[in-house]
Structure formats: structure tokens, C-alpha cells
């Protein structure tokens, strides 16, 4: 149990370094939903770097797959059907709310943006409510 | 080119950080949100690590006139709390709690070549396209700003 939170912290520091490099090098916020959306609904002249970032995420995922596959044990905790509905809500909500866990939760909270702090509190509370619902209905596997 | 390679390295590091912290496993996300069940604080430490580092680096980096590989900063400056922000975050949070996947995790776990991450990724993309379509037809977002 002790190693879990230490690894959680170290992983968080690495994420903090990653988003800091994005700011230092490219002057950008690392908002992953916006980066993906910008590839889906492209804005001319603002596409290439987004693909590079996504490829970076995938190379990172692949290197984990090779060195520590247990970290990628991405099993859903519920049925595939609920997982699909969940995904649609995540994609839709992130675009309406202007960000997700990376853009609001990490980058926005770090620069003490009131919008991001509110967004983070709201999505964490909503997530907690959703998990209560899953538990009550016995849909957590 | 530096700009693109920079983005690639950031993506790579981000994925490694997610992996190390254990939150590429939806069980750890659900566990964090499960405050009335068996609470798992891992994500809290990850958030604390990431925000702790970036809180300091943000101030230092913003002392520069420009970023290293770009002429301008692209940082949101808006302050107002709008219905779009609240409703969007609410919808996002419900989906996040139900599935245990945020967009970053869904992209990164595609590298596992397993079926379920693919299902979630495709549905997230569908949700984004649904937003795009609805927004184009009804100006949903500007109505809620």
C-alpha cells in the first residue's frame, strides 16, 4: 500500500514535468481533450503538433506495454455497454466544459484558474456520485 | 520541427507518468471516486505531484517573454464561471466515474491492443463529434456561456 501512493506521487511529478515542458517549449496548456478535438475537427495550420503529441502518448503506452504491461491492465470496472455510454459523456462533457482532467485538473489548477478549480471540483463530485450509483445498482465488476 | 518534437516528448513523458502512477488502470480511478466504498487515494497523490510541480514551474516559466519554440503563449485567460463550464464538467464527471477513463488514459491505453480501451476511445471520439454536430446546429456552447 505504501509503494502505491509513493508511485502515485512520482508519476504525478513526471506528469508535472511533462506539462511544464509543453509550456516552456511551446507555450501551451496540455489539454488532451482539446488536442484530440483539434485533430477531429481540424483548424488549418494547427494540426501537426497535435499528431506528434498523440503519437508521443502512444509510444509512451507502447514502452509501458513492453517494460511493465501490468500498468496497462486497462480493464473496465463495469460492462462494455456502460463503458461506451461513459465514453460518449466524457467526450461531450469535456468539449462543453472546455477541458478535462489534464487541461482543467492539472494545468488549470496549477495556475490557480478559478474556472479550472470549479470544473475540477464539479467533475470529481459528479464522478463520486456516478460511482455511488454503480455500487448501488451492483454494476461495478 | 522543434515544436513538433517537443509535443512528442511531452506526450511520451505524460504517458510514462500516468503508467508509473498506476492510473492507467481504471480500477484506480473508480477506487479514488469511491469515497463511500473502499477508497483508494492514489490519484490524489498523482494530482498533488503534478500540480505541486507545475504550480512552481508555471510561475518561473511565465517570467520569460516567450516560450522557447514559439513566439506566443496560448494560455486561457477567461475567468467567468459559465453554465457551459458547470454542465460540461458535470457530464464529463459522470462519464469519468462510470467508465474510469479520461481522454488521456483512453488514448494511452490504446497501446495495450485490448478491446475495452478501444471501445471507450471510440465512444469518447463519438461524444466529441456529437458535441461538434450539436454545437454547429444549435450554437449550444455560446448559448450556455
mmCIF file of C-alpha atoms in Angstrom:
data_model
loop_
_atom_site.group_PDB
_atom_site.id
_atom_site.type_symbol
_atom_site.label_atom_id
_atom_site.label_comp_id
_atom_site.label_asym_id
_atom_site.label_seq_id
_atom_site.Cartn_x
_atom_site.Cartn_y
_atom_site.Cartn_z
ATOM 1 C CA UNK A 1 0.000 0.000 0.000
ATOM 2 C CA UNK A 2 2.843 2.400 0.859
ATOM 3 C CA UNK A 3 4.517 1.897 -2.527
ATOM 4 C CA UNK A 4 1.238 2.669 -4.278
ATOM 5 C CA UNK A 5 0.983 6.223 -3.027
ATOM 6 C CA UNK A 6 4.721 6.839 -3.479
ATOM 7 C CA UNK A 7 4.462 5.675 -7.096
ATOM 8 C CA UNK A 8 1.334 7.799 -7.465
ATOM 9 C CA UNK A 9 3.299 10.820 -6.305
ATOM 10 C CA UNK A 10 6.347 10.101 -8.505
ATOM 11 C CA UNK A 11 4.109 9.540 -11.535
ATOM 12 C CA UNK A 12 2.417 12.843 -10.762
ATOM 13 C CA UNK A 13 5.777 14.635 -10.642
ATOM 14 C CA UNK A 14 6.629 13.193 -14.086
ATOM 15 C CA UNK A 15 3.267 14.455 -15.400
ATOM 16 C CA UNK A 16 4.020 17.856 -13.849
ATOM 17 C CA UNK A 17 7.384 17.945 -15.643
ATOM 18 C CA UNK A 18 5.709 16.944 -18.932
ATOM 19 C CA UNK A 19 3.121 19.747 -18.830
ATOM 20 C CA UNK A 20 5.844 22.206 -17.747
ATOM 21 C CA UNK A 21 7.909 21.330 -20.826
ATOM 22 C CA UNK A 22 4.845 21.893 -23.027
ATOM 23 C CA UNK A 23 4.553 25.380 -21.528
ATOM 24 C CA UNK A 24 8.280 26.170 -21.660
ATOM 25 C CA UNK A 25 8.800 24.902 -25.201
ATOM 26 C CA UNK A 26 5.509 25.541 -26.994
ATOM 27 C CA UNK A 27 3.737 27.964 -24.665
ATOM 28 C CA UNK A 28 0.729 25.703 -24.475
ATOM 29 C CA UNK A 29 -1.573 24.099 -21.944
ATOM 30 C CA UNK A 30 -1.546 20.288 -22.166
ATOM 31 C CA UNK A 31 -5.290 19.809 -22.508
ATOM 32 C CA UNK A 32 -5.599 16.368 -24.022
ATOM 33 C CA UNK A 33 -9.298 16.528 -24.942
ATOM 34 C CA UNK A 34 -8.706 19.800 -26.825
ATOM 35 C CA UNK A 35 -5.628 18.362 -28.530
ATOM 36 C CA UNK A 36 -7.617 15.330 -29.740
ATOM 37 C CA UNK A 37 -10.606 17.513 -30.735
ATOM 38 C CA UNK A 38 -8.271 19.687 -32.826
ATOM 39 C CA UNK A 39 -7.381 16.619 -34.883
ATOM 40 C CA UNK A 40 -11.017 15.516 -35.267
ATOM 41 C CA UNK A 41 -12.280 18.972 -36.199
ATOM 42 C CA UNK A 42 -9.098 20.445 -37.672
ATOM 43 C CA UNK A 43 -8.149 24.105 -37.632
ATOM 44 C CA UNK A 44 -5.836 24.905 -40.552
ATOM 45 C CA UNK A 45 -2.197 25.294 -39.567
ATOM 46 C CA UNK A 46 -2.751 23.980 -36.052
ATOM 47 C CA UNK A 47 -2.795 20.233 -36.565
ATOM 48 C CA UNK A 48 0.687 18.778 -36.917
ATOM 49 C CA UNK A 49 1.947 19.197 -33.339
ATOM 50 C CA UNK A 50 -1.273 17.585 -32.088
ATOM 51 C CA UNK A 51 -0.488 14.394 -34.014
ATOM 52 C CA UNK A 52 3.056 14.402 -32.640
ATOM 53 C CA UNK A 53 1.685 14.691 -29.098
ATOM 54 C CA UNK A 54 -0.778 11.819 -29.655
ATOM 55 C CA UNK A 55 1.990 9.673 -31.171
ATOM 56 C CA UNK A 56 4.087 10.515 -28.088
ATOM 57 C CA UNK A 57 1.313 9.245 -25.804
ATOM 58 C CA UNK A 58 1.099 6.049 -27.862
ATOM 59 C CA UNK A 59 4.884 5.489 -27.848
ATOM 60 C CA UNK A 60 4.781 6.003 -24.075
ATOM 61 C CA UNK A 61 1.962 3.461 -23.846
ATOM 62 C CA UNK A 62 3.875 1.001 -26.024
ATOM 63 C CA UNK A 63 7.033 1.324 -23.937
ATOM 64 C CA UNK A 64 4.930 0.560 -20.852
ATOM 65 C CA UNK A 65 3.419 -2.412 -22.666
ATOM 66 C CA UNK A 66 6.934 -3.748 -23.252
ATOM 67 C CA UNK A 67 8.521 -2.942 -19.880
ATOM 68 C CA UNK A 68 5.600 -3.096 -17.410
ATOM 69 C CA UNK A 69 2.466 -4.488 -19.099
ATOM 70 C CA UNK A 70 0.664 -4.796 -15.751
ATOM 71 C CA UNK A 71 0.455 -0.976 -15.669
ATOM 72 C CA UNK A 72 -1.642 -1.070 -18.822
ATOM 73 C CA UNK A 73 -4.148 -3.588 -17.472
ATOM 74 C CA UNK A 74 -6.921 -1.337 -18.657
ATOM 75 C CA UNK A 75 -9.874 -3.423 -17.610
ATOM 76 C CA UNK A 76 -13.181 -1.629 -17.400
ATOM 77 C CA UNK A 77 -14.775 -1.880 -13.973
ATOM 78 C CA UNK A 78 -18.226 -2.200 -15.466
ATOM 79 C CA UNK A 79 -19.951 -3.622 -18.540
ATOM 80 C CA UNK A 80 -18.792 -2.690 -22.047
ATOM 81 C CA UNK A 81 -22.213 -1.134 -22.649
ATOM 82 C CA UNK A 82 -21.882 1.276 -19.717
ATOM 83 C CA UNK A 83 -18.270 1.906 -20.755
ATOM 84 C CA UNK A 84 -19.486 3.122 -24.148
ATOM 85 C CA UNK A 85 -22.104 5.447 -22.656
ATOM 86 C CA UNK A 86 -19.420 6.692 -20.244
ATOM 87 C CA UNK A 87 -17.097 7.464 -23.150
ATOM 88 C CA UNK A 88 -19.720 9.486 -25.014
ATOM 89 C CA UNK A 89 -20.395 11.531 -21.853
ATOM 90 C CA UNK A 90 -16.642 12.080 -21.331
ATOM 91 C CA UNK A 91 -16.092 13.295 -24.909
ATOM 92 C CA UNK A 92 -19.185 15.503 -24.958
ATOM 93 C CA UNK A 93 -18.714 16.906 -21.458
ATOM 94 C CA UNK A 94 -15.029 17.723 -21.944
ATOM 95 C CA UNK A 95 -15.816 19.811 -25.022
ATOM 96 C CA UNK A 96 -18.763 21.629 -23.454
ATOM 97 C CA UNK A 97 -16.843 22.248 -20.230
ATOM 98 C CA UNK A 98 -13.705 23.377 -22.060
ATOM 99 C CA UNK A 99 -11.362 20.756 -20.655
ATOM 100 C CA UNK A 100 -10.785 17.501 -18.836
ATOM 101 C CA UNK A 101 -8.554 16.099 -16.102
ATOM 102 C CA UNK A 102 -5.355 17.258 -17.845
ATOM 103 C CA UNK A 103 -6.380 20.757 -19.014
ATOM 104 C CA UNK A 104 -8.521 21.803 -16.051
ATOM 105 C CA UNK A 105 -7.376 19.331 -13.381
ATOM 106 C CA UNK A 106 -3.603 19.578 -13.797
ATOM 107 C CA UNK A 107 -2.743 22.681 -15.857
ATOM 108 C CA UNK A 108 -5.615 24.932 -14.792
ATOM 109 C CA UNK A 109 -5.461 24.171 -11.079
ATOM 110 C CA UNK A 110 -1.671 24.743 -11.203
ATOM 111 C CA UNK A 111 -2.101 28.283 -12.472
ATOM 112 C CA UNK A 112 -4.905 28.821 -9.917
ATOM 113 C CA UNK A 113 -7.541 29.452 -12.597
ATOM 114 C CA UNK A 114 -10.950 29.836 -10.904
ATOM 115 C CA UNK A 115 -12.688 28.206 -13.885
ATOM 116 C CA UNK A 116 -10.470 25.139 -13.704
ATOM 117 C CA UNK A 117 -10.757 24.830 -9.928
ATOM 118 C CA UNK A 118 -14.563 24.916 -10.189
ATOM 119 C CA UNK A 119 -14.530 22.451 -13.125
ATOM 120 C CA UNK A 120 -12.282 20.049 -11.193
ATOM 121 C CA UNK A 121 -14.469 20.147 -8.067
ATOM 122 C CA UNK A 122 -17.601 19.614 -10.201
ATOM 123 C CA UNK A 123 -16.242 16.664 -12.184
ATOM 124 C CA UNK A 124 -14.777 14.983 -9.129
ATOM 125 C CA UNK A 125 -18.078 15.317 -7.252
ATOM 126 C CA UNK A 126 -20.026 14.068 -10.286
ATOM 127 C CA UNK A 127 -17.620 11.148 -10.644
ATOM 128 C CA UNK A 128 -18.108 10.234 -6.984
ATOM 129 C CA UNK A 129 -21.883 10.336 -7.460
ATOM 130 C CA UNK A 130 -21.591 8.114 -10.551
ATOM 131 C CA UNK A 131 -19.544 5.537 -8.638
ATOM 132 C CA UNK A 132 -22.132 5.524 -5.826
ATOM 133 C CA UNK A 133 -24.749 4.822 -8.499
ATOM 134 C CA UNK A 134 -22.670 1.959 -9.921
ATOM 135 C CA UNK A 135 -22.310 0.498 -6.424
ATOM 136 C CA UNK A 136 -25.998 0.834 -5.520
ATOM 137 C CA UNK A 137 -27.031 -0.900 -8.716
ATOM 138 C CA UNK A 138 -24.352 -3.561 -8.379
ATOM 139 C CA UNK A 139 -22.853 -2.636 -11.749
ATOM 140 C CA UNK A 140 -19.262 -2.462 -10.507
ATOM 141 C CA UNK A 141 -17.489 -5.633 -11.539
ATOM 142 C CA UNK B 1 10.225 20.896 -36.175
ATOM 143 C CA UNK B 2 11.368 21.576 -32.595
ATOM 144 C CA UNK B 3 7.759 22.471 -31.828
ATOM 145 C CA UNK B 4 6.508 19.082 -33.014
ATOM 146 C CA UNK B 5 9.263 17.029 -31.404
ATOM 147 C CA UNK B 6 8.638 18.959 -28.183
ATOM 148 C CA UNK B 7 4.978 17.909 -28.294
ATOM 149 C CA UNK B 8 6.026 14.297 -28.944
ATOM 150 C CA UNK B 9 8.367 14.240 -25.935
ATOM 151 C CA UNK B 10 5.657 15.777 -23.720
ATOM 152 C CA UNK B 11 3.194 13.083 -24.844
ATOM 153 C CA UNK B 12 5.735 10.340 -24.163
ATOM 154 C CA UNK B 13 6.593 11.660 -20.683
ATOM 155 C CA UNK B 14 2.921 12.178 -19.850
ATOM 156 C CA UNK B 15 2.156 8.546 -20.717
ATOM 157 C CA UNK B 16 5.089 7.269 -18.645
ATOM 158 C CA UNK B 17 3.962 9.401 -15.681
ATOM 159 C CA UNK B 18 0.425 8.055 -15.967
ATOM 160 C CA UNK B 19 1.751 4.497 -16.120
ATOM 161 C CA UNK B 20 4.061 4.906 -13.118
ATOM 162 C CA UNK B 21 1.274 6.382 -11.022
ATOM 163 C CA UNK B 22 -0.971 3.408 -11.763
ATOM 164 C CA UNK B 23 -3.872 5.489 -13.029
ATOM 165 C CA UNK B 24 -3.886 3.892 -16.466
ATOM 166 C CA UNK B 25 -5.862 1.240 -14.618
ATOM 167 C CA UNK B 26 -9.496 2.342 -14.389
ATOM 168 C CA UNK B 27 -9.716 0.442 -11.090
ATOM 169 C CA UNK B 28 -7.580 3.171 -9.516
ATOM 170 C CA UNK B 29 -9.811 5.954 -10.858
ATOM 171 C CA UNK B 30 -13.000 4.241 -9.697
ATOM 172 C CA UNK B 31 -11.251 3.488 -6.390
ATOM 173 C CA UNK B 32 -10.436 7.177 -5.897
ATOM 174 C CA UNK B 33 -14.003 8.244 -6.656
ATOM 175 C CA UNK B 34 -15.435 5.503 -4.443
ATOM 176 C CA UNK B 35 -15.349 7.554 -1.233
ATOM 177 C CA UNK B 36 -18.192 5.601 0.385
ATOM 178 C CA UNK B 37 -16.639 2.262 -0.554
ATOM 179 C CA UNK B 38 -13.038 1.133 -0.479
ATOM 180 C CA UNK B 39 -11.331 4.486 -1.051
ATOM 181 C CA UNK B 40 -8.018 4.414 -2.913
ATOM 182 C CA UNK B 41 -6.101 7.717 -2.539
ATOM 183 C CA UNK B 42 -3.523 7.046 -5.317
ATOM 184 C CA UNK B 43 -4.977 9.628 -7.729
ATOM 185 C CA UNK B 44 -4.844 12.274 -5.010
ATOM 186 C CA UNK B 45 -1.072 11.816 -4.737
ATOM 187 C CA UNK B 46 -0.707 11.907 -8.508
ATOM 188 C CA UNK B 47 -2.686 15.139 -8.716
ATOM 189 C CA UNK B 48 -0.660 16.580 -5.826
ATOM 190 C CA UNK B 49 2.620 15.648 -7.550
ATOM 191 C CA UNK B 50 1.593 17.097 -10.914
ATOM 192 C CA UNK B 51 0.007 20.278 -9.550
ATOM 193 C CA UNK B 52 2.799 20.746 -6.994
ATOM 194 C CA UNK B 53 5.481 20.728 -9.688
ATOM 195 C CA UNK B 54 3.563 22.798 -12.223
ATOM 196 C CA UNK B 55 2.422 25.385 -9.673
ATOM 197 C CA UNK B 56 6.085 26.312 -9.193
ATOM 198 C CA UNK B 57 7.306 25.867 -12.790
ATOM 199 C CA UNK B 58 4.346 27.839 -14.167
ATOM 200 C CA UNK B 59 5.427 30.980 -12.333
ATOM 201 C CA UNK B 60 9.078 30.542 -13.309
ATOM 202 C CA UNK B 61 8.316 29.825 -16.978
ATOM 203 C CA UNK B 62 5.910 32.764 -17.301
ATOM 204 C CA UNK B 63 8.735 35.133 -16.373
ATOM 205 C CA UNK B 64 10.062 34.555 -19.887
ATOM 206 C CA UNK B 65 8.942 36.884 -22.670
ATOM 207 C CA UNK B 66 8.095 33.991 -24.982
ATOM 208 C CA UNK B 67 8.212 30.190 -24.936
ATOM 209 C CA UNK B 68 11.383 28.615 -26.356
ATOM 210 C CA UNK B 69 9.925 27.249 -29.605
ATOM 211 C CA UNK B 70 7.092 29.704 -30.201
ATOM 212 C CA UNK B 71 6.513 33.455 -30.457
ATOM 213 C CA UNK B 72 3.353 33.466 -28.347
ATOM 214 C CA UNK B 73 1.746 31.974 -25.298
ATOM 215 C CA UNK B 74 -1.503 30.026 -25.773
ATOM 216 C CA UNK B 75 -2.941 30.101 -22.285
ATOM 217 C CA UNK B 76 -6.649 30.514 -21.438
ATOM 218 C CA UNK B 77 -7.294 33.841 -19.748
ATOM 219 C CA UNK B 78 -11.048 33.643 -19.106
ATOM 220 C CA UNK B 79 -12.246 33.959 -15.537
ATOM 221 C CA UNK B 80 -16.036 33.735 -15.526
ATOM 222 C CA UNK B 81 -17.849 30.646 -14.331
ATOM 223 C CA UNK B 82 -20.428 29.846 -17.018
ATOM 224 C CA UNK B 83 -23.246 27.277 -17.288
ATOM 225 C CA UNK B 84 -21.245 25.599 -20.097
ATOM 226 C CA UNK B 85 -18.329 25.075 -17.718
ATOM 227 C CA UNK B 86 -20.512 23.636 -14.956
ATOM 228 C CA UNK B 87 -22.813 21.483 -17.104
ATOM 229 C CA UNK B 88 -19.920 20.235 -19.257
ATOM 230 C CA UNK B 89 -17.827 19.291 -16.208
ATOM 231 C CA UNK B 90 -20.844 17.602 -14.650
ATOM 232 C CA UNK B 91 -21.403 15.456 -17.765
ATOM 233 C CA UNK B 92 -17.676 14.748 -18.028
ATOM 234 C CA UNK B 93 -17.511 13.718 -14.372
ATOM 235 C CA UNK B 94 -20.452 11.322 -14.639
ATOM 236 C CA UNK B 95 -18.822 9.624 -17.637
ATOM 237 C CA UNK B 96 -15.443 9.575 -15.896
ATOM 238 C CA UNK B 97 -16.956 7.899 -12.821
ATOM 239 C CA UNK B 98 -18.976 5.381 -14.826
ATOM 240 C CA UNK B 99 -16.092 4.230 -17.015
ATOM 241 C CA UNK B 100 -12.922 5.162 -15.142
ATOM 242 C CA UNK B 101 -11.459 6.621 -18.328
ATOM 243 C CA UNK B 102 -10.451 10.210 -19.058
ATOM 244 C CA UNK B 103 -9.385 11.168 -22.618
ATOM 245 C CA UNK B 104 -5.647 10.951 -21.839
ATOM 246 C CA UNK B 105 -5.947 7.471 -20.348
ATOM 247 C CA UNK B 106 -8.114 6.295 -23.238
ATOM 248 C CA UNK B 107 -5.532 7.352 -25.847
ATOM 249 C CA UNK B 108 -2.554 5.947 -23.921
ATOM 250 C CA UNK B 109 -4.169 2.580 -23.184
ATOM 251 C CA UNK B 110 -4.837 2.057 -26.907
ATOM 252 C CA UNK B 111 -1.235 0.805 -26.878
ATOM 253 C CA UNK B 112 -2.401 -2.237 -24.902
ATOM 254 C CA UNK B 113 -4.206 -3.514 -28.027
ATOM 255 C CA UNK B 114 -7.066 -4.688 -25.838
ATOM 256 C CA UNK B 115 -10.709 -4.420 -26.820
ATOM 257 C CA UNK B 116 -12.122 -2.371 -23.980
ATOM 258 C CA UNK B 117 -9.830 0.651 -24.288
ATOM 259 C CA UNK B 118 -10.707 0.709 -27.991
ATOM 260 C CA UNK B 119 -14.437 0.662 -27.174
ATOM 261 C CA UNK B 120 -14.008 3.561 -24.741
ATOM 262 C CA UNK B 121 -11.749 5.543 -27.094
ATOM 263 C CA UNK B 122 -14.211 5.219 -29.987
ATOM 264 C CA UNK B 123 -17.071 6.299 -27.732
ATOM 265 C CA UNK B 124 -15.109 9.347 -26.485
ATOM 266 C CA UNK B 125 -14.446 10.360 -30.090
ATOM 267 C CA UNK B 126 -18.175 9.855 -30.801
ATOM 268 C CA UNK B 127 -19.038 12.104 -27.858
ATOM 269 C CA UNK B 128 -16.737 14.816 -29.222
ATOM 270 C CA UNK B 129 -18.253 14.554 -32.687
ATOM 271 C CA UNK B 130 -21.744 14.616 -31.185
ATOM 272 C CA UNK B 131 -20.800 17.851 -29.420
ATOM 273 C CA UNK B 132 -19.400 19.296 -32.639
ATOM 274 C CA UNK B 133 -22.577 18.435 -34.570
ATOM 275 C CA UNK B 134 -24.949 19.723 -31.902
ATOM 276 C CA UNK B 135 -22.898 22.871 -31.399
ATOM 277 C CA UNK B 136 -22.851 23.571 -35.144
ATOM 278 C CA UNK B 137 -26.633 23.109 -35.408
ATOM 279 C CA UNK B 138 -27.767 24.868 -32.233
ATOM 280 C CA UNK B 139 -24.843 27.044 -31.070
ATOM 281 C CA UNK B 140 -25.183 25.136 -27.818
ATOM 282 C CA UNK B 141 -21.937 26.336 -26.315
ATOM 283 C CA UNK B 142 -22.350 30.059 -26.933
ATOM 284 C CA UNK B 143 -25.903 29.851 -25.559
ATOM 285 C CA UNK B 144 -24.505 28.453 -22.326
ATOM 286 C CA UNK B 145 -21.663 30.973 -21.986
#
